[in-house]
PDB file of C-alpha atoms in Angstrom:
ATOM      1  CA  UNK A  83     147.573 122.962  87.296  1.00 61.00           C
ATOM      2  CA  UNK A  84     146.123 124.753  90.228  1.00 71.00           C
ATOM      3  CA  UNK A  85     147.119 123.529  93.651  1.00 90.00           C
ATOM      4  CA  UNK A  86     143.586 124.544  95.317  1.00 94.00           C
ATOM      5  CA  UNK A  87     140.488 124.502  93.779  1.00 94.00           C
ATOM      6  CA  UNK A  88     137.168 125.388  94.678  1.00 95.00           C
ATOM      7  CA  UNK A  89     134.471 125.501  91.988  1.00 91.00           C
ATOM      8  CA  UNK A  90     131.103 126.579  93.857  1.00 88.00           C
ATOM      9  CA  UNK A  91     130.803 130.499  91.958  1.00 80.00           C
ATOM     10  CA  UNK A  92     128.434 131.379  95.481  1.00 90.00           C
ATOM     11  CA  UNK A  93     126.208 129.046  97.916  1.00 93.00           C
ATOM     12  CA  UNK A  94     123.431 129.831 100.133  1.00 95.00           C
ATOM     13  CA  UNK A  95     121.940 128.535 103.225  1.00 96.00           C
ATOM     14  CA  UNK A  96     119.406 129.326 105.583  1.00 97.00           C
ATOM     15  CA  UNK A  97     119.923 130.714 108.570  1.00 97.00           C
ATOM     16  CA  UNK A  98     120.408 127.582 111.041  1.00 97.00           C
ATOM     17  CA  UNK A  99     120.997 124.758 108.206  1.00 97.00           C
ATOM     18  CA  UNK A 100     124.195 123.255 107.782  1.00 97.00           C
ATOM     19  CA  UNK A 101     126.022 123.955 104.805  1.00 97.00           C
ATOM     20  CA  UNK A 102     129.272 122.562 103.094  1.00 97.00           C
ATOM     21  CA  UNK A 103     131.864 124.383 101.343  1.00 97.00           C
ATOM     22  CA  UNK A 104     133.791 122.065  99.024  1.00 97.00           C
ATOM     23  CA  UNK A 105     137.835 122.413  98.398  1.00 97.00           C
ATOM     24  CA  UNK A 106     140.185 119.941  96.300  1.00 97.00           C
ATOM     25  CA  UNK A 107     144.067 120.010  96.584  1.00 96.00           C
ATOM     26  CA  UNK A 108     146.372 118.385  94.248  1.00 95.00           C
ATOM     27  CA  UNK A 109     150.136 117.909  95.787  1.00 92.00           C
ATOM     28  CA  UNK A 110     152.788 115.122  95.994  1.00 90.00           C
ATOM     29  CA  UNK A 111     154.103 115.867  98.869  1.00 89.00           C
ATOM     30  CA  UNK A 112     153.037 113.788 101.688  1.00 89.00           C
ATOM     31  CA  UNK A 113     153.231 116.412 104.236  1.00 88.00           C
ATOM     32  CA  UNK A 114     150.947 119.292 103.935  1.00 91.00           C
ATOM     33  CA  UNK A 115     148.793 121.212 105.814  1.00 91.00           C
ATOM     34  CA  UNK A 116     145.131 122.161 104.797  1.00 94.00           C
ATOM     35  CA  UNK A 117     143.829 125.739 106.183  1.00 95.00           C
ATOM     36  CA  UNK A 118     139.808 127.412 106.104  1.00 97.00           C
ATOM     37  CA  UNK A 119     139.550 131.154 106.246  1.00 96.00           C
ATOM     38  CA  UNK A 120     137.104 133.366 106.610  1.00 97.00           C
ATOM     39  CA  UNK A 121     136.880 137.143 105.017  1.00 95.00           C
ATOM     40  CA  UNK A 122     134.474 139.237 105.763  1.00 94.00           C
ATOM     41  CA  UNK A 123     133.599 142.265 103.310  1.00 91.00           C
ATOM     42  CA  UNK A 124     136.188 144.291 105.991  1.00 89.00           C
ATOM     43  CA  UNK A 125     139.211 142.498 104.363  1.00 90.00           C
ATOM     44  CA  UNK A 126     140.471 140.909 107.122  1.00 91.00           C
ATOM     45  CA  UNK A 127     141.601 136.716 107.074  1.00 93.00           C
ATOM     46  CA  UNK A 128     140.100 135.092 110.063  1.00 94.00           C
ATOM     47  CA  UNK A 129     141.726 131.437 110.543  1.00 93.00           C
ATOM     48  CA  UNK A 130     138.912 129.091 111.018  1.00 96.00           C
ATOM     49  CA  UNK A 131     140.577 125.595 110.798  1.00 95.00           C
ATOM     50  CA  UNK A 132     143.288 123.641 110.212  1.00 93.00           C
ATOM     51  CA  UNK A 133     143.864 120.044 109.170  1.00 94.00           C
ATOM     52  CA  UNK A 134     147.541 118.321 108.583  1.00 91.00           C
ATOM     53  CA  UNK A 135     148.460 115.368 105.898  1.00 92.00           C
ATOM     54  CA  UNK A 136     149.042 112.578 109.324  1.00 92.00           C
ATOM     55  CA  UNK A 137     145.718 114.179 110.716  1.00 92.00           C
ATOM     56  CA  UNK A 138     143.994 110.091 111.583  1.00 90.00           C
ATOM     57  CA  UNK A 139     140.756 112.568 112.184  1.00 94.00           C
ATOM     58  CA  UNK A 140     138.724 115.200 111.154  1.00 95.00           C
ATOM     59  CA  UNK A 141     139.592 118.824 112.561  1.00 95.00           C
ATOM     60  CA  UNK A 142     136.771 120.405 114.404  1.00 96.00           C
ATOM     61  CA  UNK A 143     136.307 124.305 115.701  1.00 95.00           C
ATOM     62  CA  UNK A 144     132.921 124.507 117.478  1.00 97.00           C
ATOM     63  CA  UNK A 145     130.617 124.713 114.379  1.00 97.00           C
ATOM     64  CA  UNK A 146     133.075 124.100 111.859  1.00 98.00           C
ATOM     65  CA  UNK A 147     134.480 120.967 110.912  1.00 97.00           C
ATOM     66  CA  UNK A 148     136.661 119.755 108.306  1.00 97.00           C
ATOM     67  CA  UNK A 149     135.370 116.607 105.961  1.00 96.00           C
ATOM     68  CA  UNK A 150     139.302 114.997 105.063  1.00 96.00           C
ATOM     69  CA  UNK A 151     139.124 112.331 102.317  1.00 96.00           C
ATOM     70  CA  UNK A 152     142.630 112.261 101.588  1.00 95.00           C
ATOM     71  CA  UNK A 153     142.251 109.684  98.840  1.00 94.00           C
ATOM     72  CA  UNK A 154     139.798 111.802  96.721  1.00 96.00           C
ATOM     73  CA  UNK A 155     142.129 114.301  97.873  1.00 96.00           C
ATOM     74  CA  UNK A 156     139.429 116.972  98.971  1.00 97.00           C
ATOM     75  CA  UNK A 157     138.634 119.359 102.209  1.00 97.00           C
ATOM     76  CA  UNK A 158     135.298 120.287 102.551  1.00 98.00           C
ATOM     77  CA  UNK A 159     134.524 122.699 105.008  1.00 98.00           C
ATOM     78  CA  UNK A 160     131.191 122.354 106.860  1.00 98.00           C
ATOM     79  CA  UNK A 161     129.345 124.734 109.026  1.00 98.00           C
ATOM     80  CA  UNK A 162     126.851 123.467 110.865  1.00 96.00           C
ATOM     81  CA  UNK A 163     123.873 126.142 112.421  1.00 96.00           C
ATOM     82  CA  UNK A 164     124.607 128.994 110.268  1.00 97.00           C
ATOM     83  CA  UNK A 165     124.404 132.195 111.595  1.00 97.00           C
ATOM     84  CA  UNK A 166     124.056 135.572 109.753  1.00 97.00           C
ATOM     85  CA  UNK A 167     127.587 136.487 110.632  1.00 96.00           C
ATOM     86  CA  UNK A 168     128.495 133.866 108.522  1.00 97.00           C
ATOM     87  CA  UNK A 169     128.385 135.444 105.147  1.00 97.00           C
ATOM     88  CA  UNK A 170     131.323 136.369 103.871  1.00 96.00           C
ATOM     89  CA  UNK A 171     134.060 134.449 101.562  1.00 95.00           C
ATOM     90  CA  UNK A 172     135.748 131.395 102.625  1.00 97.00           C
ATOM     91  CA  UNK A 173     139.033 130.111 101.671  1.00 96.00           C
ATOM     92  CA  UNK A 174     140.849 127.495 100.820  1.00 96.00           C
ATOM     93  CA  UNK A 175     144.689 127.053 101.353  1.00 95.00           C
ATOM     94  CA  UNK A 176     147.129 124.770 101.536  1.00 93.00           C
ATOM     95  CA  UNK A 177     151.026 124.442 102.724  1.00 90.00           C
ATOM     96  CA  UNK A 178     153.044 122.045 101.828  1.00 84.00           C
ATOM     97  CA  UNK A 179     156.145 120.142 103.184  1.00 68.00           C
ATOM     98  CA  UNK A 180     157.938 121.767 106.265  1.00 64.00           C
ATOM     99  CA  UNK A 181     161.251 122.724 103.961  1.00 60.00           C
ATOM    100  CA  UNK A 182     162.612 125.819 103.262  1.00 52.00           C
ATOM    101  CA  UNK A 183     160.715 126.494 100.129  1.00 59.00           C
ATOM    102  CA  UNK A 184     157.404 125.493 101.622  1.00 75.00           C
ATOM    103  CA  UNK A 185     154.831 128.152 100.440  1.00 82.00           C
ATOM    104  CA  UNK A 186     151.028 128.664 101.199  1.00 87.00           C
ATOM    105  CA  UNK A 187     148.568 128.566  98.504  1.00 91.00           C
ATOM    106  CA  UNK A 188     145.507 129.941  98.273  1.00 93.00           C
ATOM    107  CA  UNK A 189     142.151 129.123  95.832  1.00 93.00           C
ATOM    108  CA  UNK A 190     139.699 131.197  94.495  1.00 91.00           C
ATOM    109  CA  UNK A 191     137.417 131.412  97.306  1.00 94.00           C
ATOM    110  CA  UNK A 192     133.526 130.997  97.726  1.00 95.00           C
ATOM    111  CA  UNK A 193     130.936 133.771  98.489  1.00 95.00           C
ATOM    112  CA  UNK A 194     128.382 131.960 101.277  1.00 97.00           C
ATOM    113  CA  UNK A 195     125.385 134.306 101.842  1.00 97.00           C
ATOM    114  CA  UNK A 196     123.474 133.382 104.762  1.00 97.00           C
ATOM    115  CA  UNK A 197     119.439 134.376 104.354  1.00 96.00           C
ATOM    116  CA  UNK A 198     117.704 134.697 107.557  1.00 95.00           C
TER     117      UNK A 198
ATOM    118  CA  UNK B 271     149.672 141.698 122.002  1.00 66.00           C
ATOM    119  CA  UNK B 272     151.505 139.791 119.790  1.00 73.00           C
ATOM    120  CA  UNK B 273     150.299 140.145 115.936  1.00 92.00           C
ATOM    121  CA  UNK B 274     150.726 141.799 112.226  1.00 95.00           C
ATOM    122  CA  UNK B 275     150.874 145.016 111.870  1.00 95.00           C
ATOM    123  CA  UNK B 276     150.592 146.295 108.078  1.00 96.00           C
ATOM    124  CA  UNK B 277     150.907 149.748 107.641  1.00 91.00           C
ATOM    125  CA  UNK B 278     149.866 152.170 105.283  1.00 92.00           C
ATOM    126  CA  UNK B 279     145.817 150.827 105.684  1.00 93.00           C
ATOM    127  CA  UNK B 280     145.206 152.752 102.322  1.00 94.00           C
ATOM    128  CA  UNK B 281     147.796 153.856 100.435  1.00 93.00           C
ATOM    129  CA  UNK B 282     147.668 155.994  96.499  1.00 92.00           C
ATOM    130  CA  UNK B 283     150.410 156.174  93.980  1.00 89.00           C
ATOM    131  CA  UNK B 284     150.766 158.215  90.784  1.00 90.00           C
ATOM    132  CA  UNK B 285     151.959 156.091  87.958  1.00 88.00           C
ATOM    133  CA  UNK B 286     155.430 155.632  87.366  1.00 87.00           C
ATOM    134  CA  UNK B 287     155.755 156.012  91.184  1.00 91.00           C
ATOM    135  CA  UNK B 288     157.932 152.976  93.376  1.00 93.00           C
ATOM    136  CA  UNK B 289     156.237 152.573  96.570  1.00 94.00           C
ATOM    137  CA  UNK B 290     156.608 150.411  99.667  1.00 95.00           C
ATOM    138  CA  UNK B 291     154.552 148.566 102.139  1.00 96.00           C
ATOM    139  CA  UNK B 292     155.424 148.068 105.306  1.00 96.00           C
ATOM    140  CA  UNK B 293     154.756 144.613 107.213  1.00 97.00           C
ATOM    141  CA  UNK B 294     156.136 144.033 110.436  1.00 97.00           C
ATOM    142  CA  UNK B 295     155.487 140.676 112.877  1.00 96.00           C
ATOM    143  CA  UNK B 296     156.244 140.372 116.871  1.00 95.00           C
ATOM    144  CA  UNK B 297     155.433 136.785 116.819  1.00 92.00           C
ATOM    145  CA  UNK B 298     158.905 135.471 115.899  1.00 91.00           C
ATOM    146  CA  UNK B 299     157.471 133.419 113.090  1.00 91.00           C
ATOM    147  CA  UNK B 300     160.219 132.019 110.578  1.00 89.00           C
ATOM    148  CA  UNK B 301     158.017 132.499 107.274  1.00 91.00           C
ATOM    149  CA  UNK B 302     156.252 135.438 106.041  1.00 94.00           C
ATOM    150  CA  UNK B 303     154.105 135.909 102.658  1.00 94.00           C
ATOM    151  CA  UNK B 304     152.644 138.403 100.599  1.00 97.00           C
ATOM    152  CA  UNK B 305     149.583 138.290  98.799  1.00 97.00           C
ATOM    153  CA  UNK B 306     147.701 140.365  96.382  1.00 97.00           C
ATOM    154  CA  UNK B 307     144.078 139.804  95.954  1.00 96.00           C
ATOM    155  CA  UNK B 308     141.238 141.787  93.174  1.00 93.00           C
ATOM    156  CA  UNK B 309     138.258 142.718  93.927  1.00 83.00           C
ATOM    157  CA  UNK B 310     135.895 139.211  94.045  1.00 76.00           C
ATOM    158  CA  UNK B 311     139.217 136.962  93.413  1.00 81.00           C
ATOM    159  CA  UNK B 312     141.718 134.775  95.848  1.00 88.00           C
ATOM    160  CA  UNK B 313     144.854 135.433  97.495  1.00 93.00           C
ATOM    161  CA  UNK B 314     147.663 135.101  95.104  1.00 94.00           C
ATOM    162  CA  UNK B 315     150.757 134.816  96.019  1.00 94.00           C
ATOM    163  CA  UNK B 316     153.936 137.375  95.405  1.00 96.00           C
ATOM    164  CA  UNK B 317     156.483 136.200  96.964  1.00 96.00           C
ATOM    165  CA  UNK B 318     157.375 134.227 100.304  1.00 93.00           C
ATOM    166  CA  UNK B 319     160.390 134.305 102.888  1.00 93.00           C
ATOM    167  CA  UNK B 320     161.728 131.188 104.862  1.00 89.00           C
ATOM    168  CA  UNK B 321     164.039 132.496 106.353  1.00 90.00           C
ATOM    169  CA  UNK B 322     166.471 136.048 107.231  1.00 93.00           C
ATOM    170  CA  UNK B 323     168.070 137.262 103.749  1.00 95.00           C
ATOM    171  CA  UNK B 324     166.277 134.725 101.702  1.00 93.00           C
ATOM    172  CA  UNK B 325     162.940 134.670  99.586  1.00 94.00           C
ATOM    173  CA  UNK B 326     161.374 132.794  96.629  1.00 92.00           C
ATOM    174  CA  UNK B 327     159.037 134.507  93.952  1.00 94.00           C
ATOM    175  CA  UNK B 328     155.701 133.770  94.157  1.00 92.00           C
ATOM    176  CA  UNK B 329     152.957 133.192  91.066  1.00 91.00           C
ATOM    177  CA  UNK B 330     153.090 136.894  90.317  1.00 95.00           C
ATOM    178  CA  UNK B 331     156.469 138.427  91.395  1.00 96.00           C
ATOM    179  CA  UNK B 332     156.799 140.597  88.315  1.00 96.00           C
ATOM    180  CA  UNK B 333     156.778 144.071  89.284  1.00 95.00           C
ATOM    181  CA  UNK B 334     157.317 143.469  92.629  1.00 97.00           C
ATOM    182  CA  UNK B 335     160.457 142.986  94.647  1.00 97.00           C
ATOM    183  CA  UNK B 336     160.772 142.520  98.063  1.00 98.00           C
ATOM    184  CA  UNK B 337     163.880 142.153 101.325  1.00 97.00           C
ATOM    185  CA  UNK B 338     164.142 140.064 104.304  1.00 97.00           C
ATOM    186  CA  UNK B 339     167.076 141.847 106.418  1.00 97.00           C
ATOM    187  CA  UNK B 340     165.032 141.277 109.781  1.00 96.00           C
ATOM    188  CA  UNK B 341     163.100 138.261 110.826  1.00 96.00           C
ATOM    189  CA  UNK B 342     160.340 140.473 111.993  1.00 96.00           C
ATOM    190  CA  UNK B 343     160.302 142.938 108.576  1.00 97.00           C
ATOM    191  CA  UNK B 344     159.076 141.586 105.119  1.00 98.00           C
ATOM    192  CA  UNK B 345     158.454 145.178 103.243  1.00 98.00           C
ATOM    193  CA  UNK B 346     157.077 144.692  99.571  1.00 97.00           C
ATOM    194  CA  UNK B 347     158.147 147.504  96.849  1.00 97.00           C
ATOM    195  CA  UNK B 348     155.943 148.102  94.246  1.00 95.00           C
ATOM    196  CA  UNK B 349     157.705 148.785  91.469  1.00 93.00           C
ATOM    197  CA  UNK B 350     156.964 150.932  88.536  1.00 88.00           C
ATOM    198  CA  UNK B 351     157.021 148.156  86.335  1.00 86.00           C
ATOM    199  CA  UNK B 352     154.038 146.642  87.740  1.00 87.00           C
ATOM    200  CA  UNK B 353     151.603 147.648  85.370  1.00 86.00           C
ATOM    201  CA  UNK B 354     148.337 147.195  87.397  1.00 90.00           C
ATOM    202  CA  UNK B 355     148.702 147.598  90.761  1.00 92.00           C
ATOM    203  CA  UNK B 356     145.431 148.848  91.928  1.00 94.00           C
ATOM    204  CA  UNK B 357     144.257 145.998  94.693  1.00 96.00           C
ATOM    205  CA  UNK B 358     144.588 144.881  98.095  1.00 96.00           C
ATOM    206  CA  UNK B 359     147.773 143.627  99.094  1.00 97.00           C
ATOM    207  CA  UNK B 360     147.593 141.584 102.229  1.00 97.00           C
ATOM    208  CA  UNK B 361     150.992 140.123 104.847  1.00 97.00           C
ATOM    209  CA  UNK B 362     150.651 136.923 106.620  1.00 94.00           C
ATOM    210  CA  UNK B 363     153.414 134.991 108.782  1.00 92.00           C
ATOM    211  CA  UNK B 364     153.869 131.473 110.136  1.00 88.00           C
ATOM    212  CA  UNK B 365     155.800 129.623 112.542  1.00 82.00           C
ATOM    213  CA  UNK B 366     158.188 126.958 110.913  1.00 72.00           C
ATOM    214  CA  UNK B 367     155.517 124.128 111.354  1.00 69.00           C
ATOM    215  CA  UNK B 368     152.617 125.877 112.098  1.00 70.00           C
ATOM    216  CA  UNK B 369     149.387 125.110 111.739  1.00 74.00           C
ATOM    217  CA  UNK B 370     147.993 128.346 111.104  1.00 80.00           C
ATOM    218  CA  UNK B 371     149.007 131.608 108.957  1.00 85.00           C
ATOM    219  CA  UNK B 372     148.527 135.130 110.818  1.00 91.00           C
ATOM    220  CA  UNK B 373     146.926 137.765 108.564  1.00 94.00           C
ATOM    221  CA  UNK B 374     147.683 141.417 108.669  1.00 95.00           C
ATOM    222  CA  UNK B 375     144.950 143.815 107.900  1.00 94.00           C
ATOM    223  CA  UNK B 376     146.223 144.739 104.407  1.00 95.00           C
ATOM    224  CA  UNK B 377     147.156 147.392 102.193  1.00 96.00           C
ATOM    225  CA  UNK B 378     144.911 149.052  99.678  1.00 95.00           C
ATOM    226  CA  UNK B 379     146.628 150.367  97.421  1.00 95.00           C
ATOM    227  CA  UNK B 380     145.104 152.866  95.034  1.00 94.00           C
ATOM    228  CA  UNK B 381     147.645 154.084  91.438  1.00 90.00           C
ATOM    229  CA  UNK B 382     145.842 157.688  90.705  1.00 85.00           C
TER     230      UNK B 382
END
């Protein structure tokens, strides 16, 4: 089963709408982290956001913010006032536990194209 | 500054060739990854390190082997046996309980 999934195949928003980028996890563990990235047709992984398992709220970074519901087990990623520096492809990820085999885990990722 | 450096940037191999990349972290993080991603797909993961002399296999560690001798140095050898290795292979590191993963700038690696 995959650990990370994110089933939008590409989304697109206006340039100064909000838009939301959805994520699901699936893990027993009861300590795990959830991570947003950002890649930009350069390659690189820019860290956007973070969220942990004990996390009582929602993770916010300026104009991104992190929609936790940990029952339905899902971490939407919304971007509020999107600019056109925004398209790119975002990622999902999550870590689990803090032990020694704890690994990060990435999904498939979603292409955002942001039309001006 | 600290950071991850990954070196070659862009890197080709004749078949049948072994060939190593280098990834190398100053931020004294305990765990470091490796990643391979294809063109339009996600990061998956080869294999991870925990700690000095120790490593698990990731989802797609065939074909690949990798060392830990140095908490700083995580090189990945791409083996012969891998029998498409054409993509970009990206490095990332974390502090034992970190909150968030450091990227290098990757590896593209090219089999001509």
């Amino acid at each position: 089963a995959q650990k990370i999934t994110q089933t939008q195949p590409g989304m697109f928003v206006q340039e100064k709408e909000a838009v939301t980028l959805d994520c699901t996890y699936d893990t027993s563990d009861p300590s795990y982290g959830l991570f947003w990235y950002k890649q930009p047709s350069s390659g690189e992984m820019i860290f956007l956001i973070y969220q942990g398992s004990y996390d009582q709220q929602n993770a916010t970074e300026g104009r991104y913010s992190l929609n936790f519901q940990k029952a339905r087990k899902s971490a939407n990623l919304v971007i509020s006032a999107s600019q056109l520096g925004d398209s790119a492809m975002y990622f999902c990820a999550m870590r689990e536990g803090p032990g020694a085999n704890s690994k990060l885990t990435f999904g498939k990722g979603i292409t955002l194209s942001v039309r001006p | 500054d600290g950071g991850i450096t990954q070196s070659p940037k862009y890197l080709f191999r004749k078949e049948g060739q072994n060939v190593t990349l280098s990834c190398e972290q100053n931020l004294n993080h305990d765990a470091m990854y490796w990643y391979r991603q294809d063109p339009g797909q996600g990061l998956r993961l080869i294999y991870y390190s925990q700690i000095v002399n120790d490593f698990q296999k990731g989802d797609i560690a065939e074909g690949y082997s990798v060392s830990r001798e140095k908490k700083e140095s995580f090189p990945l050898t791409v083996t012969s046996a891998q029998k498409n290795p054409t993509a970009f292979y990206l490095c990332a590191s974390t502090p034992a309980r970190g909150t968030e993963a450091f990227f290098g700038q990757g590896t593209r690696l090219t089999v001509v």
